[in-house]
Tab-separated table of C-alpha atoms in Angstrom:
chain	number	residue	atom	x	y	z
A	1	UNK	CA	-9.697	-2.867	-18.599
A	2	UNK	CA	-8.072	-3.964	-15.212
A	3	UNK	CA	-11.773	-5.786	-14.338
A	4	UNK	CA	-11.922	-4.013	-11.162
A	5	UNK	CA	-14.498	-1.009	-10.890
A	6	UNK	CA	-14.722	1.199	-7.852
A	7	UNK	CA	-17.390	4.148	-7.653
A	8	UNK	CA	-17.400	7.097	-7.746
A	9	UNK	CA	-14.242	7.820	-10.179
A	10	UNK	CA	-14.529	12.149	-8.615
A	11	UNK	CA	-15.879	12.851	-5.416
A	12	UNK	CA	-15.907	16.598	-3.584
A	13	UNK	CA	-17.110	16.759	-0.291
A	14	UNK	CA	-16.462	19.058	2.631
A	15	UNK	CA	-14.905	18.984	5.851
A	16	UNK	CA	-15.989	16.821	8.421
A	17	UNK	CA	-18.412	14.733	6.517
A	18	UNK	CA	-17.938	10.722	6.108
A	19	UNK	CA	-18.123	8.986	2.334
A	20	UNK	CA	-18.135	5.433	0.445
A	21	UNK	CA	-15.901	4.437	-1.657
A	22	UNK	CA	-16.938	1.994	-3.383
A	23	UNK	CA	-14.912	-1.527	-5.039
A	24	UNK	CA	-15.995	-4.495	-7.377
A	25	UNK	CA	-12.878	-6.672	-7.839
A	26	UNK	CA	-12.471	-9.086	-10.785
A	27	UNK	CA	-14.756	-11.935	-11.283
A	28	UNK	CA	-12.787	-15.030	-9.332
A	29	UNK	CA	-10.346	-12.738	-6.993
A	30	UNK	CA	-11.024	-13.094	-3.413
A	31	UNK	CA	-8.658	-10.577	-1.913
A	32	UNK	CA	-9.129	-7.525	-2.202
A	33	UNK	CA	-6.118	-4.271	-1.209
A	34	UNK	CA	-6.887	-0.195	-0.401
A	35	UNK	CA	-4.428	2.225	-1.254
A	36	UNK	CA	-4.271	5.866	-0.688
A	37	UNK	CA	-2.038	8.278	-2.706
A	38	UNK	CA	-1.763	11.605	-2.155
A	39	UNK	CA	-0.697	14.161	-5.113
A	40	UNK	CA	2.689	13.754	-5.654
A	41	UNK	CA	2.613	10.744	-2.758
A	42	UNK	CA	4.144	7.523	-3.394
A	43	UNK	CA	1.197	4.305	-3.409
A	44	UNK	CA	0.638	3.816	0.591
A	45	UNK	CA	-0.933	0.754	1.856
A	46	UNK	CA	-4.210	0.797	3.840
A	47	UNK	CA	-6.032	-2.035	4.194
A	48	UNK	CA	-6.057	-6.482	2.860
A	49	UNK	CA	-8.846	-8.446	3.068
A	50	UNK	CA	-9.206	-12.372	2.063
A	51	UNK	CA	-12.692	-13.688	1.089
A	52	UNK	CA	-14.601	-11.214	3.905
A	53	UNK	CA	-11.581	-11.458	6.677
A	54	UNK	CA	-9.026	-8.957	6.971
A	55	UNK	CA	-5.825	-9.900	6.237
A	56	UNK	CA	-4.139	-6.615	6.456
A	57	UNK	CA	-3.433	-3.473	8.037
A	58	UNK	CA	-1.788	-0.534	6.639
A	59	UNK	CA	-1.870	3.234	7.592
A	60	UNK	CA	-5.199	3.326	8.205
A	61	UNK	CA	-6.705	6.473	9.726
A	62	UNK	CA	-9.221	5.473	12.536
A	63	UNK	CA	-10.968	7.569	11.384
A	64	UNK	CA	-11.145	5.101	8.412
A	65	UNK	CA	-12.831	2.057	8.080
A	66	UNK	CA	-13.189	-0.847	5.460
A	67	UNK	CA	-15.569	-4.326	4.945
A	68	UNK	CA	-15.735	-7.180	1.761
A	69	UNK	CA	-19.336	-8.309	1.792
A	70	UNK	CA	-20.188	-12.240	0.755
A	71	UNK	CA	-19.962	-11.243	-2.605
A	72	UNK	CA	-16.560	-10.005	-2.557
A	73	UNK	CA	-17.293	-6.499	-3.004
A	74	UNK	CA	-15.419	-3.837	-0.488
A	75	UNK	CA	-16.573	-0.401	0.535
A	76	UNK	CA	-13.982	2.482	2.388
A	77	UNK	CA	-15.211	4.132	5.010
A	78	UNK	CA	-14.325	7.780	4.994
A	79	UNK	CA	-15.177	9.745	7.999
A	80	UNK	CA	-14.665	13.665	9.654
A	81	UNK	CA	-13.073	14.815	6.743
A	82	UNK	CA	-10.368	16.878	6.501
A	83	UNK	CA	-8.062	18.582	4.290
A	84	UNK	CA	-5.079	16.527	4.191
A	85	UNK	CA	-7.462	13.458	3.532
A	86	UNK	CA	-8.039	14.815	-1.137
A	87	UNK	CA	-6.490	12.134	-2.647
A	88	UNK	CA	-6.634	9.201	-5.547
A	89	UNK	CA	-8.317	5.941	-3.511
A	90	UNK	CA	-7.257	2.971	-5.700
A	91	UNK	CA	-8.729	-0.578	-5.024
A	92	UNK	CA	-6.487	-3.820	-6.321
A	93	UNK	CA	-7.334	-7.100	-5.909
A	94	UNK	CA	-5.487	-10.688	-6.943
A	95	UNK	CA	-6.648	-14.439	-6.467
A	96	UNK	CA	-4.118	-15.045	-3.781
A	97	UNK	CA	-3.576	-18.029	-6.161
A	98	UNK	CA	0.463	-19.192	-7.831
A	99	UNK	CA	1.349	-16.729	-10.135
A	100	UNK	CA	-0.217	-13.139	-7.607
A	101	UNK	CA	-0.841	-10.291	-9.999
A	102	UNK	CA	-2.566	-7.489	-8.400
A	103	UNK	CA	-4.980	-5.717	-10.736
A	104	UNK	CA	-6.074	-2.390	-9.692
A	105	UNK	CA	-8.530	-0.221	-10.570
A	106	UNK	CA	-8.569	3.600	-12.131
A	107	UNK	CA	-9.262	5.125	-8.652
A	108	UNK	CA	-11.864	6.994	-7.112
A	109	UNK	CA	-9.827	11.285	-6.906
A	110	UNK	CA	-11.818	13.012	-3.859
A	111	UNK	CA	-10.734	16.117	-2.997
A	112	UNK	CA	-12.274	17.632	0.489
A	113	UNK	CA	-12.572	21.838	0.626
B	1	UNK	CA	7.596	-5.366	7.162
B	2	UNK	CA	9.448	-4.704	3.118
B	3	UNK	CA	10.529	-1.786	2.014
B	4	UNK	CA	10.939	-1.248	-1.417
B	5	UNK	CA	14.063	1.013	-2.697
B	6	UNK	CA	13.492	2.244	-5.995
B	7	UNK	CA	16.601	4.272	-7.896
B	8	UNK	CA	17.011	6.658	-10.019
B	9	UNK	CA	13.974	9.022	-8.894
B	10	UNK	CA	13.509	10.945	-11.720
B	11	UNK	CA	15.124	10.465	-15.381
B	12	UNK	CA	14.183	12.414	-18.111
B	13	UNK	CA	15.257	11.357	-21.663
B	14	UNK	CA	14.922	12.182	-25.353
B	15	UNK	CA	12.388	10.235	-26.626
B	16	UNK	CA	14.706	6.949	-28.824
B	17	UNK	CA	16.832	6.396	-25.873
B	18	UNK	CA	17.262	3.271	-23.152
B	19	UNK	CA	16.042	3.320	-19.474
B	20	UNK	CA	17.478	1.191	-17.190
B	21	UNK	CA	15.213	1.574	-13.728
B	22	UNK	CA	16.590	-0.325	-10.344
B	23	UNK	CA	13.791	-1.797	-7.756
B	24	UNK	CA	16.306	-3.058	-4.583
B	25	UNK	CA	13.939	-4.763	-1.699
B	26	UNK	CA	14.607	-5.432	1.994
B	27	UNK	CA	13.125	-9.018	2.053
B	28	UNK	CA	12.653	-12.767	0.683
B	29	UNK	CA	9.842	-11.713	-1.209
B	30	UNK	CA	7.922	-14.100	-3.796
B	31	UNK	CA	6.279	-11.552	-5.760
B	32	UNK	CA	7.217	-8.725	-7.289
B	33	UNK	CA	5.262	-6.070	-9.514
B	34	UNK	CA	6.207	-2.886	-12.326
B	35	UNK	CA	3.086	-0.974	-12.407
B	36	UNK	CA	3.079	2.456	-15.151
B	37	UNK	CA	1.354	5.513	-13.864
B	38	UNK	CA	0.503	7.564	-16.308
B	39	UNK	CA	-0.383	11.304	-16.555
B	40	UNK	CA	-3.578	10.583	-15.956
B	41	UNK	CA	-3.564	8.894	-12.282
B	42	UNK	CA	-4.264	4.766	-13.871
B	43	UNK	CA	-1.774	2.214	-12.673
B	44	UNK	CA	-0.816	0.259	-15.792
B	45	UNK	CA	0.727	-3.442	-14.558
B	46	UNK	CA	4.072	-3.963	-16.609
B	47	UNK	CA	4.813	-7.726	-15.619
B	48	UNK	CA	4.462	-10.067	-12.618
B	49	UNK	CA	8.276	-11.574	-12.166
B	50	UNK	CA	9.075	-12.777	-8.647
B	51	UNK	CA	11.958	-13.955	-10.736
B	52	UNK	CA	13.208	-14.378	-14.225
B	53	UNK	CA	13.117	-12.241	-17.412
B	54	UNK	CA	10.249	-11.368	-18.968
B	55	UNK	CA	9.650	-8.777	-22.388
B	56	UNK	CA	7.102	-7.085	-23.650
B	57	UNK	CA	7.836	-5.132	-27.075
B	58	UNK	CA	10.197	-2.541	-26.077
B	59	UNK	CA	9.804	-2.680	-22.095
B	60	UNK	CA	11.611	-5.308	-20.498
B	61	UNK	CA	12.091	-6.600	-16.293
B	62	UNK	CA	14.670	-9.439	-15.189
B	63	UNK	CA	14.589	-10.034	-11.153
B	64	UNK	CA	17.232	-11.397	-9.652
B	65	UNK	CA	15.447	-12.907	-5.800
B	66	UNK	CA	18.506	-14.110	-4.476
B	67	UNK	CA	20.605	-10.475	-5.300
B	68	UNK	CA	16.762	-9.298	-3.995
B	69	UNK	CA	16.218	-6.460	-6.955
B	70	UNK	CA	14.719	-6.058	-9.726
B	71	UNK	CA	15.596	-4.321	-13.026
B	72	UNK	CA	12.946	-2.754	-15.402
B	73	UNK	CA	14.802	-1.976	-19.641
B	74	UNK	CA	12.663	0.374	-21.369
B	75	UNK	CA	14.215	0.488	-25.303
B	76	UNK	CA	13.802	3.314	-27.485
B	77	UNK	CA	12.381	5.622	-25.572
B	78	UNK	CA	8.679	7.438	-26.778
B	79	UNK	CA	6.962	9.890	-24.665
B	80	UNK	CA	3.982	7.632	-24.425
B	81	UNK	CA	6.327	6.314	-21.802
B	82	UNK	CA	6.215	8.949	-19.362
B	83	UNK	CA	5.205	8.784	-15.760
B	84	UNK	CA	5.948	7.257	-12.934
B	85	UNK	CA	7.004	3.927	-12.609
B	86	UNK	CA	6.183	1.536	-9.811
B	87	UNK	CA	7.570	-1.587	-8.102
B	88	UNK	CA	6.240	-3.449	-5.422
B	89	UNK	CA	7.620	-6.602	-3.843
B	90	UNK	CA	5.468	-8.262	-2.058
B	91	UNK	CA	4.183	-11.825	0.065
B	92	UNK	CA	1.411	-10.909	2.065
B	93	UNK	CA	0.760	-7.163	1.836
B	94	UNK	CA	1.899	-4.876	-1.496
B	95	UNK	CA	4.433	-2.623	-0.506
B	96	UNK	CA	5.703	0.141	-3.626
B	97	UNK	CA	8.402	1.499	-3.814
B	98	UNK	CA	8.568	5.879	-4.277
B	99	UNK	CA	8.426	4.943	-7.981
B	100	UNK	CA	10.681	6.150	-10.624
B	101	UNK	CA	9.728	9.587	-12.096
B	102	UNK	CA	9.794	9.496	-16.396
B	103	UNK	CA	9.826	12.100	-18.939
B	104	UNK	CA	10.387	11.669	-22.773
B	105	UNK	CA	11.063	14.769	-25.090
B	106	UNK	CA	10.034	14.750	-28.337
């Protein structure tokens, strides 16, 4: 158990809909990362937050948004969903101190039908 | 941004064999990690190794930061080692290589 909690674990929704994925980082970790992994694809970095502020942005679509709340949990909002958005979405967290190991949650499987 | 390249892309081994996976990165980084993604999709931390050598059981890793590469060694492979091995090299945002898909046959 990495200590990073993601919900829901599985989600099936229709095209055009909006979903919210939630992530609770490890206790004490200030930094949260979101990644997308499509079928048989590598891990695409979406966005990083540190202590509530956006720190780095990757290949995140305009239809997607994220935020990190004062209690450090984070949410990834996916809207106007398309079939191609079906993927495994990972959240990860780190403390950003020396020895900056990043720990991943188990992921949220999103299927858009 | 930092480019991360892994080789080989695919590797098939017989149980008991040894293997070496390589990760090259394009620029100096402060952090490097190896992960194993099992067939159920879970990403498991193997090593945090920005430099030097570490060992954990049958697995070991070496990073030569000055030459911008890292190696993951798997000895006496087992079927449970199958999956995809990812290297991630990063300063701030973590960028992954495309992975090495390892299949260990009984």
